[in-house]
Structures are given as structure tokens and as C-alpha cells.
Amino acid sequence: FAFRSRVTGVYLSIITQAMTYALLLAFFRNDMGFGGNNGLTDFKDILGFSVQADATRSALFAASAVTLALGVFVTAAIVRSKYGKLMMAVRDAES
């Protein structure tokens, strides 16, 4: 809304700080389902499986590791592609 009404300068910085403070109050002082400062807590089960079970923890660890590896491979493939080389050329261009 600030750009549509052409708010600039000091007033834009005041609006930015006010919105930042409002979001801070909304997320940290009001639980709103996000858990406040502690984040999402008190998980007892995930998809019907107990979080305390060793098998569930191992499965979550394995799923996290597979997701991380997949992300690394996808990122490397993008960087090696024609589009990735184009993006690096744009990044490295001095002018």
C-alpha cells in the first residue's frame, strides 16, 4: 500500500518500522497457532506416528537427509545448466 500511495522518505521508514513492530507483536506475543517465542511445540504425533518412537525419529532423519541431498543435486543441476551459466554471467558482469 505504501507504493501505491507514493509514500517516500521519512514516512516510508516510519510505516516500515510500524509494520515490523506490528508483526513482532502478532507472532511473538500472540500465539495465533504459531506458538509464540517457542515456536510450534507439544508435538505428540506426526501423521499418526508417535514422535517419541525411535523408528519415527529415524524415518524423519532419513527423510530430512534425502530432502537435503535432493536439494543439493537440483541446485547443482541448475548451476551447471545453460540458465545457471547465464545467471552467473549476469552476476559477474561489471557493467
mmCIF file of C-alpha atoms in Angstrom:
data_model
loop_
_atom_site.group_PDB
_atom_site.id
_atom_site.type_symbol
_atom_site.label_atom_id
_atom_site.label_comp_id
_atom_site.label_asym_id
_atom_site.label_seq_id
_atom_site.Cartn_x
_atom_site.Cartn_y
_atom_site.Cartn_z
ATOM 1 C CA PHE A 1 0.000 0.000 0.000
ATOM 2 C CA ALA A 2 2.966 2.318 0.519
ATOM 3 C CA PHE A 3 3.995 2.175 -3.121
ATOM 4 C CA ARG A 4 0.508 2.710 -4.460
ATOM 5 C CA SER A 5 0.079 5.887 -2.400
ATOM 6 C CA ARG A 6 3.640 7.007 -3.225
ATOM 7 C CA VAL A 7 4.802 7.261 0.381
ATOM 8 C CA THR A 8 8.519 8.063 0.399
ATOM 9 C CA GLY A 9 11.307 9.227 2.644
ATOM 10 C CA VAL A 10 10.781 9.502 6.364
ATOM 11 C CA TYR A 11 7.143 8.426 6.214
ATOM 12 C CA LEU A 12 8.045 5.204 4.415
ATOM 13 C CA SER A 13 10.610 4.385 7.100
ATOM 14 C CA ILE A 14 8.060 5.096 9.846
ATOM 15 C CA ILE A 15 5.487 2.848 8.170
ATOM 16 C CA THR A 16 8.121 0.120 7.725
ATOM 17 C CA GLN A 17 9.094 0.233 11.396
ATOM 18 C CA ALA A 18 5.446 0.250 12.486
ATOM 19 C CA MET A 19 4.646 -2.787 10.335
ATOM 20 C CA THR A 20 7.718 -4.605 11.648
ATOM 21 C CA TYR A 21 6.663 -3.940 15.231
ATOM 22 C CA ALA A 22 3.078 -4.991 14.490
ATOM 23 C CA LEU A 23 4.284 -8.299 13.025
ATOM 24 C CA LEU A 24 6.583 -8.807 16.023
ATOM 25 C CA LEU A 25 3.621 -8.403 18.357
ATOM 26 C CA ALA A 26 1.437 -10.656 16.227
ATOM 27 C CA PHE A 27 3.901 -13.534 16.016
ATOM 28 C CA PHE A 28 5.705 -13.392 19.371
ATOM 29 C CA ARG A 29 3.205 -12.119 21.893
ATOM 30 C CA ASN A 30 0.085 -13.665 20.441
ATOM 31 C CA ASP A 31 0.184 -17.406 19.962
ATOM 32 C CA MET A 32 -2.104 -17.403 16.873
ATOM 33 C CA GLY A 33 -1.285 -21.056 16.367
ATOM 34 C CA PHE A 34 2.428 -20.359 15.861
ATOM 35 C CA GLY A 35 3.455 -20.965 19.492
ATOM 36 C CA GLY A 36 4.856 -17.513 20.265
ATOM 37 C CA ASN A 37 8.563 -17.336 21.111
ATOM 38 C CA ASN A 38 8.851 -21.100 21.489
ATOM 39 C CA GLY A 39 7.562 -21.899 18.035
ATOM 40 C CA LEU A 40 5.450 -24.937 17.321
ATOM 41 C CA THR A 41 5.683 -27.138 20.402
ATOM 42 C CA ASP A 42 3.998 -30.100 22.063
ATOM 43 C CA PHE A 43 4.102 -32.489 19.118
ATOM 44 C CA LYS A 44 2.888 -35.884 20.234
ATOM 45 C CA ASP A 45 2.491 -37.487 16.829
ATOM 46 C CA ILE A 46 3.210 -36.802 13.174
ATOM 47 C CA LEU A 47 0.872 -38.385 10.623
ATOM 48 C CA GLY A 48 -0.326 -40.777 13.306
ATOM 49 C CA PHE A 49 3.159 -41.927 14.364
ATOM 50 C CA SER A 50 4.489 -41.179 17.844
ATOM 51 C CA VAL A 51 7.366 -38.702 17.856
ATOM 52 C CA GLN A 52 8.899 -40.497 20.832
ATOM 53 C CA ALA A 53 9.355 -43.757 18.899
ATOM 54 C CA ASP A 54 12.874 -44.427 17.655
ATOM 55 C CA ALA A 55 11.574 -45.661 14.290
ATOM 56 C CA THR A 56 9.732 -42.383 13.704
ATOM 57 C CA ARG A 57 12.792 -40.333 14.593
ATOM 58 C CA SER A 58 14.956 -42.431 12.275
ATOM 59 C CA ALA A 59 12.430 -42.056 9.459
ATOM 60 C CA LEU A 60 12.293 -38.271 9.961
ATOM 61 C CA PHE A 61 16.086 -38.105 9.930
ATOM 62 C CA ALA A 62 16.246 -40.171 6.745
ATOM 63 C CA ALA A 63 13.543 -38.056 5.086
ATOM 64 C CA SER A 64 15.429 -34.880 6.032
ATOM 65 C CA ALA A 65 18.696 -36.274 4.662
ATOM 66 C CA VAL A 66 17.049 -37.333 1.385
ATOM 67 C CA THR A 67 15.395 -33.916 1.022
ATOM 68 C CA LEU A 68 18.710 -32.164 1.659
ATOM 69 C CA ALA A 69 20.539 -34.352 -0.868
ATOM 70 C CA LEU A 70 17.803 -33.799 -3.436
ATOM 71 C CA GLY A 71 18.031 -30.038 -2.899
ATOM 72 C CA VAL A 72 21.813 -30.105 -3.352
ATOM 73 C CA PHE A 73 21.535 -32.122 -6.575
ATOM 74 C CA VAL A 74 18.792 -29.894 -8.006
ATOM 75 C CA THR A 75 20.782 -26.768 -7.161
ATOM 76 C CA ALA A 76 23.936 -28.204 -8.744
ATOM 77 C CA ALA A 77 21.975 -29.167 -11.870
ATOM 78 C CA ILE A 78 20.581 -25.650 -12.168
ATOM 79 C CA VAL A 79 24.035 -24.091 -11.758
ATOM 80 C CA ARG A 80 25.504 -26.384 -14.452
ATOM 81 C CA SER A 81 22.649 -25.745 -16.884
ATOM 82 C CA LYS A 82 22.558 -23.079 -19.576
ATOM 83 C CA TYR A 83 20.280 -20.975 -17.386
ATOM 84 C CA GLY A 84 22.698 -21.263 -14.448
ATOM 85 C CA LYS A 85 25.630 -20.176 -16.585
ATOM 86 C CA LEU A 86 23.549 -17.232 -17.786
ATOM 87 C CA MET A 87 22.761 -16.257 -14.193
ATOM 88 C CA MET A 88 26.461 -16.449 -13.232
ATOM 89 C CA ALA A 89 27.368 -14.302 -16.242
ATOM 90 C CA VAL A 90 24.815 -11.692 -15.186
ATOM 91 C CA ARG A 91 26.163 -11.814 -11.628
ATOM 92 C CA ASP A 92 29.770 -11.419 -12.744
ATOM 93 C CA ALA A 93 29.112 -8.638 -15.263
ATOM 94 C CA GLU A 94 30.768 -5.428 -14.099
ATOM 95 C CA SER A 95 28.678 -3.014 -16.113
#
